[in-house]
Amino acid sequence: MTPRTATARVPDVTLNTGARMPQLGFGVYQISAQDVVEPVRTALDAGYRSIDTATAYRNGAGVGRAIAESGVAREELFVTTKLWNTDQGYDATLRAFDASLRELGLDHIDLYLIHWPMPGRDLYLDTWKAFEKLHAEGRIRNIGVSNFHIPHLRRLLDETDVIPAVNQIELHPRLQQPGLRAFHAEHGITTEAWSPLGRGTDLLDNPAVRDAAARHDRTPAQIVLRWHLHLGNVVIPKSVTPARIRENIDVVDFDLTSDDLTALSGLETGTRIGPDPDVLGA
Ligand code: NAD
């Protein structure tokens, strides 16, 4: 592959609130608060302007420190965090949100997500009402959900006021989620892909991915990320390796052919990396 040094310019998507969100951001799952500072710094230097964390990742203090030390203006950044399952419910959500802001050292969040629907607890409607209040107060610019299936989304649409801006779901060539993506498109909900690289497993060794990488003089990870961007998904690849952090954002100046897209679309197996949202908390 040809070495590249660009500070990449990532396209934005426009959310249903009118806010703009970078189509490619930096995920920080499974990195400790101490270890996350350096990768976030590297990501900001490389041109990432969107960071995806969660209360459950327990690294908000490190993310906040890297942001504060970066010198990047707050209004240029798009920070996402997520409400953890045990904090669902109206009052608990309000408390958890305050704690997240304190941990990150920020005065507002760009996108706050309900991390999992936890249908068995049946608290996500009350939780959403607290999200709506925080949104109305301007402390959260955009509110969304994660791991919601169509019936969970339908209940929100039917019984609450604000349509989620985003649903962040497991999505990669092995699990392409056509039904959810179509539902999102119909209702103006942006699709955000977690584990966009299939968490770096055998997907990146697949011949369809490797062949396309060779043809385009790119890496397998870049091919998979380009596939997502082509579909309109927001992606948040994670890495702690500086060269990979830079490689993963350097995906905006080439296109896949229709043959590449067909080959990648043929990789669907329906296999999940994470739990089924209907089962977790059932
Ligand atoms: P990912 O698909 O981003 O894969 C990350 C792994 O892929 C890395 O740990 C590394 O092993 C490998 N990798 C990264 N760049 C590579 C490259 N250029 N070449 C080769 N291998 C490479 O998986 P992820 O971390 O699970 O998902 C990304 C982000 O999504 C997370 O960090 C987190 O922010 C978010 N997430 C959200 C949920 C949710 O429930 N909402 C669940 C999981 C992850």
Coordinates of C-alpha atoms and ligand atoms in Angstrom, one line a residue:
M1 CA 0.0 0.0 0.0
T2 CA 1.2 3.5 -0.8
P3 CA 1.9 5.4 2.5
R4 CA -0.4 8.4 2.9
T5 CA -0.2 11.3 5.3
A6 CA -3.3 13.3 4.7
T7 CA -5.2 14.8 7.7
A8 CA -8.4 13.5 6.3
R9 CA -11.5 15.5 5.7
V10 CA -14.4 13.4 6.8
P11 CA -17.9 14.1 5.4
D12 CA -20.7 15.0 7.7
V13 CA -24.2 13.5 7.8
T14 CA -27.1 15.8 8.8
L15 CA -29.2 14.4 11.7
N16 CA -33.0 14.8 12.0
T17 CA -32.3 17.7 14.4
G18 CA -30.4 19.6 11.6
A19 CA -27.1 19.0 13.5
R20 CA -24.2 17.7 11.6
M21 CA -22.2 14.6 12.7
P22 CA -19.0 13.4 11.2
Q23 CA -19.6 10.2 9.2
L24 CA -16.5 8.6 10.7
G25 CA -15.5 8.8 14.3
F26 CA -13.2 7.1 16.8
G27 CA -14.5 4.3 19.1
V28 CA -12.9 3.7 22.5
Y29 CA -14.5 0.5 23.8
Q30 CA -12.1 -1.7 25.9
I31 CA -9.5 1.0 26.5
S32 CA -8.9 2.0 30.1
A33 CA -9.2 5.7 31.2
Q34 CA -5.4 5.8 31.6
D35 CA -4.7 4.1 28.2
V36 CA -7.2 6.1 26.2
V37 CA -5.5 9.5 26.4
E38 CA -2.8 8.7 23.9
P39 CA -5.1 7.1 21.2
V40 CA -7.6 9.9 21.5
R41 CA -4.8 12.4 21.1
T42 CA -3.5 10.6 18.0
A43 CA -7.0 10.4 16.6
L44 CA -7.6 14.2 17.0
D45 CA -4.2 14.9 15.4
A46 CA -5.2 12.6 12.5
G47 CA -8.4 14.6 11.9
Y48 CA -11.1 12.7 13.8
R49 CA -13.6 15.1 15.3
S50 CA -16.1 12.6 16.7
I51 CA -15.4 10.4 19.7
D52 CA -17.7 7.5 20.8
T53 CA -17.5 6.5 24.5
A54 CA -20.0 5.1 27.1
T55 CA -20.4 5.1 30.8
A56 CA -19.8 1.3 30.7
Y57 CA -16.3 1.9 29.1
R58 CA -15.2 3.7 32.3
N59 CA -12.8 5.8 30.3
G60 CA -14.6 9.2 30.2
A61 CA -12.1 10.9 32.4
G62 CA -9.3 10.0 30.0
V63 CA -11.4 11.0 27.0
G64 CA -12.1 14.3 28.6
R65 CA -8.4 14.8 29.4
A66 CA -7.3 14.2 25.9
I67 CA -10.0 16.6 24.6
A68 CA -9.1 19.3 27.0
E69 CA -5.4 19.0 26.2
S70 CA -5.9 18.8 22.4
G71 CA -6.5 22.5 21.8
V72 CA -9.3 21.5 19.4
A73 CA -12.3 23.9 20.0
R74 CA -15.2 22.2 21.7
E75 CA -17.6 23.3 18.9
E76 CA -15.5 21.4 16.4
L77 CA -16.0 18.2 18.3
F78 CA -18.8 15.7 18.4
V79 CA -18.8 13.7 21.6
T80 CA -21.1 10.7 22.1
T81 CA -21.7 8.9 25.3
K82 CA -24.2 6.3 26.5
L83 CA -26.5 5.7 29.4
W84 CA -25.7 2.3 31.0
N85 CA -28.4 -0.3 31.5
T86 CA -28.5 -0.1 35.3
D87 CA -29.1 3.7 35.1
Q88 CA -32.4 3.4 33.1
G89 CA -35.5 5.1 34.6
Y90 CA -36.4 8.8 34.7
D91 CA -34.6 10.0 37.8
A92 CA -31.6 7.6 37.5
T93 CA -31.1 8.8 34.0
L94 CA -30.9 12.5 35.1
R95 CA -28.4 11.5 37.8
A96 CA -26.3 9.4 35.4
F97 CA -26.2 12.1 32.8
D98 CA -24.8 14.6 35.4
A99 CA -22.1 12.1 36.4
S100 CA -21.1 11.6 32.8
L101 CA -20.7 15.3 32.1
R102 CA -18.6 15.6 35.3
E103 CA -16.4 12.7 34.3
L104 CA -15.9 14.0 30.8
G105 CA -15.4 17.6 32.1
L106 CA -17.9 18.9 29.5
D107 CA -20.9 21.1 29.8
H108 CA -22.9 19.4 27.0
I109 CA -22.9 16.2 25.0
D110 CA -23.5 16.1 21.3
L111 CA -25.2 12.7 21.3
Y112 CA -26.5 10.7 24.2
L113 CA -27.7 7.2 23.6
I114 CA -29.6 4.6 25.6
H115 CA -27.0 1.8 25.4
W116 CA -29.4 -1.2 25.2
P117 CA -33.2 -1.4 25.2
M118 CA -33.3 -4.0 28.0
P119 CA -36.9 -5.0 27.1
G120 CA -37.3 -7.2 30.2
R121 CA -36.9 -4.1 32.5
D122 CA -39.3 -2.1 30.3
L123 CA -37.8 1.3 31.4
Y124 CA -36.7 2.7 28.1
L125 CA -39.8 4.9 27.7
D126 CA -39.2 6.6 31.1
T127 CA -35.6 6.8 30.2
W128 CA -36.4 8.5 26.9
K129 CA -38.6 11.1 28.7
A130 CA -35.6 12.1 30.8
F131 CA -33.5 12.3 27.5
E132 CA -36.2 14.6 26.1
K133 CA -36.0 16.9 29.1
L134 CA -32.2 17.1 28.9
H135 CA -32.5 17.7 25.2
A136 CA -35.0 20.5 25.7
E137 CA -32.6 22.1 28.2
G138 CA -29.8 22.1 25.6
R139 CA -27.5 19.9 27.7
I140 CA -27.7 17.2 25.0
R141 CA -27.7 18.4 21.4
N142 CA -29.0 15.1 20.0
I143 CA -30.7 12.1 21.6
G144 CA -30.6 8.6 20.2
V145 CA -30.6 4.9 21.0
S146 CA -28.4 1.9 20.5
N147 CA -29.2 -1.7 19.9
F148 CA -32.9 -1.0 19.4
H149 CA -34.9 -3.3 17.2
I150 CA -37.8 -2.2 15.1
P151 CA -40.5 -2.9 17.9
H152 CA -38.5 -0.9 20.4
L153 CA -38.2 2.0 18.0
R154 CA -41.9 1.8 17.1
R155 CA -42.8 2.1 20.8
L156 CA -40.7 5.2 21.1
L157 CA -42.2 6.7 18.0
D158 CA -45.8 5.9 19.1
E159 CA -45.5 6.9 22.8
T160 CA -42.9 9.8 23.0
D161 CA -42.3 13.1 21.3
V162 CA -38.8 13.2 19.9
I163 CA -37.7 10.8 17.2
P164 CA -34.3 9.4 17.9
A165 CA -31.6 11.1 15.9
V166 CA -29.4 7.9 15.7
N167 CA -29.7 4.2 16.3
Q168 CA -26.2 2.8 16.9
I169 CA -26.3 -0.9 16.1
E170 CA -23.9 -3.8 15.4
L171 CA -23.4 -3.6 11.6
H172 CA -20.6 -4.9 9.4
P173 CA -20.5 -7.1 6.2
R174 CA -21.4 -10.2 8.3
L175 CA -24.5 -8.5 9.8
Q176 CA -25.9 -6.0 7.4
Q177 CA -29.2 -5.3 9.1
P178 CA -31.2 -4.4 6.0
G179 CA -34.6 -4.3 7.8
L180 CA -33.4 -1.9 10.5
R181 CA -31.6 0.3 7.9
A182 CA -34.7 0.6 5.8
F183 CA -36.8 1.4 8.9
H184 CA -34.3 4.1 9.9
A185 CA -34.4 5.6 6.4
E186 CA -38.2 5.7 6.5
H187 CA -38.2 7.6 9.8
G188 CA -35.2 9.9 9.4
I189 CA -33.1 8.0 11.9
T190 CA -29.3 7.9 11.1
T191 CA -27.7 4.4 11.2
E192 CA -24.5 4.2 13.1
A193 CA -22.4 1.0 12.9
W194 CA -20.6 -0.4 15.9
S195 CA -17.9 -3.0 15.3
P196 CA -17.8 -1.7 11.8
L197 CA -14.7 -3.8 11.1
G198 CA -16.3 -6.9 12.6
R199 CA -13.9 -6.2 15.5
G200 CA -11.0 -7.1 13.3
T201 CA -11.8 -10.8 13.2
D202 CA -11.6 -13.1 10.1
L203 CA -13.7 -10.5 8.1
L204 CA -10.5 -8.6 7.3
D205 CA -8.9 -11.9 5.9
N206 CA -11.8 -12.7 3.7
P207 CA -10.7 -13.1 0.0
A208 CA -13.5 -10.7 -1.2
V209 CA -12.1 -8.0 1.1
R210 CA -8.4 -8.8 0.4
D211 CA -8.9 -8.8 -3.3
A212 CA -10.6 -5.4 -3.3
A213 CA -7.8 -4.1 -1.1
A214 CA -5.2 -5.3 -3.6
R215 CA -7.1 -3.8 -6.5
H216 CA -7.4 -0.4 -4.8
D217 CA -3.9 -0.4 -3.2
R218 CA -5.7 -0.1 0.2
T219 CA -5.9 -2.2 3.3
P220 CA -8.8 -4.6 4.1
A221 CA -9.9 -2.3 7.0
Q222 CA -10.1 0.7 4.5
I223 CA -12.2 -1.4 2.1
V224 CA -14.7 -2.3 4.8
L225 CA -14.9 1.3 6.1
R226 CA -15.4 2.6 2.5
W227 CA -18.2 0.0 2.1
H228 CA -20.0 1.5 5.1
L229 CA -19.6 5.1 3.9
H230 CA -21.0 4.1 0.5
L231 CA -24.1 2.7 2.3
G232 CA -24.5 6.0 4.3
N233 CA -23.6 4.4 7.6
V234 CA -21.8 6.4 10.3
V235 CA -18.8 4.4 11.5
I236 CA -16.7 4.5 14.6
P237 CA -13.7 2.2 14.2
K238 CA -11.5 1.6 17.2
S239 CA -7.8 1.1 17.4
V240 CA -5.0 1.8 19.8
T241 CA -2.3 1.5 17.1
P242 CA -1.3 4.9 15.7
A243 CA -0.7 3.7 12.1
R244 CA -4.2 2.0 12.1
I245 CA -5.9 5.1 13.7
R246 CA -4.5 7.1 10.8
E247 CA -5.3 4.4 8.2
N248 CA -8.9 4.1 9.3
I249 CA -9.7 7.7 8.7
D250 CA -7.9 7.8 5.3
V251 CA -10.9 6.4 3.4
V252 CA -12.5 9.4 1.8
D253 CA -10.7 9.8 -1.5
F254 CA -11.5 6.5 -3.3
D255 CA -14.6 4.6 -4.4
L256 CA -15.4 1.0 -4.6
T257 CA -16.7 -0.4 -7.9
S258 CA -20.1 -2.0 -8.2
D259 CA -18.4 -5.4 -8.3
D260 CA -16.6 -4.7 -5.0
L261 CA -19.9 -3.7 -3.5
T262 CA -21.6 -6.8 -4.7
A263 CA -18.8 -9.0 -3.4
L264 CA -18.9 -7.3 0.1
S265 CA -22.7 -7.6 0.2
G266 CA -22.3 -11.3 -0.3
L267 CA -20.5 -11.7 3.0
E268 CA -23.7 -11.6 5.1
T269 CA -23.9 -14.6 7.6
G270 CA -26.2 -13.1 10.1
T271 CA -23.6 -13.7 12.8
R272 CA -23.5 -11.3 15.8
I273 CA -20.4 -10.4 17.8
G274 CA -22.4 -8.9 20.6
P275 CA -25.6 -10.1 22.4
D276 CA -29.0 -10.0 20.8
P277 CA -30.7 -6.9 22.1
D278 CA -33.9 -8.8 22.7
V279 CA -32.1 -11.3 24.9
L280 CA -29.9 -9.0 26.9
G281 CA -31.9 -7.9 30.0
A282 CA -34.9 -10.1 28.9
Ligands
NAD1 P1 -14.2 -2.5 15.4 O1 -15.0 -3.2 14.4 O2 -13.9 -1.0 15.4 O3 -12.8 -3.3 15.5 C1 -11.7 -2.9 16.3 C2 -10.6 -3.9 16.3 O4 -10.3 -4.1 14.9 C3 -9.4 -3.4 16.9 O5 -9.3 -3.7 18.3 C4 -8.3 -4.1 16.2 O6 -8.1 -5.4 16.7 C5 -8.9 -4.2 14.8 N1 -8.4 -3.1 13.9 C6 -8.7 -1.8 14.0 N2 -8.2 -1.1 12.9 C7 -7.6 -2.0 12.1 C8 -6.9 -1.9 10.9 N3 -6.7 -0.8 10.3 N4 -6.3 -3.1 10.4 C9 -6.5 -4.3 11.0 N5 -7.2 -4.4 12.2 C10 -7.7 -3.3 12.7 O7 -14.8 -3.0 16.8 P2 -15.3 -2.3 18.2 O8 -14.3 -1.6 19.0 O9 -16.2 -3.4 18.8 O10 -16.4 -1.2 17.7 C11 -16.0 0.1 17.4 C12 -16.7 1.0 18.4 O11 -18.1 0.9 18.5 C13 -16.3 0.8 19.9 O12 -15.0 1.2 20.2 C14 -17.4 1.5 20.6 O13 -17.1 2.9 20.6 C15 -18.6 1.2 19.8 N6 -19.3 0.0 20.3 C16 -20.6 0.2 20.7 C17 -21.4 -0.9 21.1 C18 -22.8 -0.6 21.6 O14 -23.4 -1.5 22.2 N7 -23.4 0.5 21.3 C19 -20.8 -2.2 21.2 C20 -19.5 -2.3 20.8 C21 -18.8 -1.3 20.3

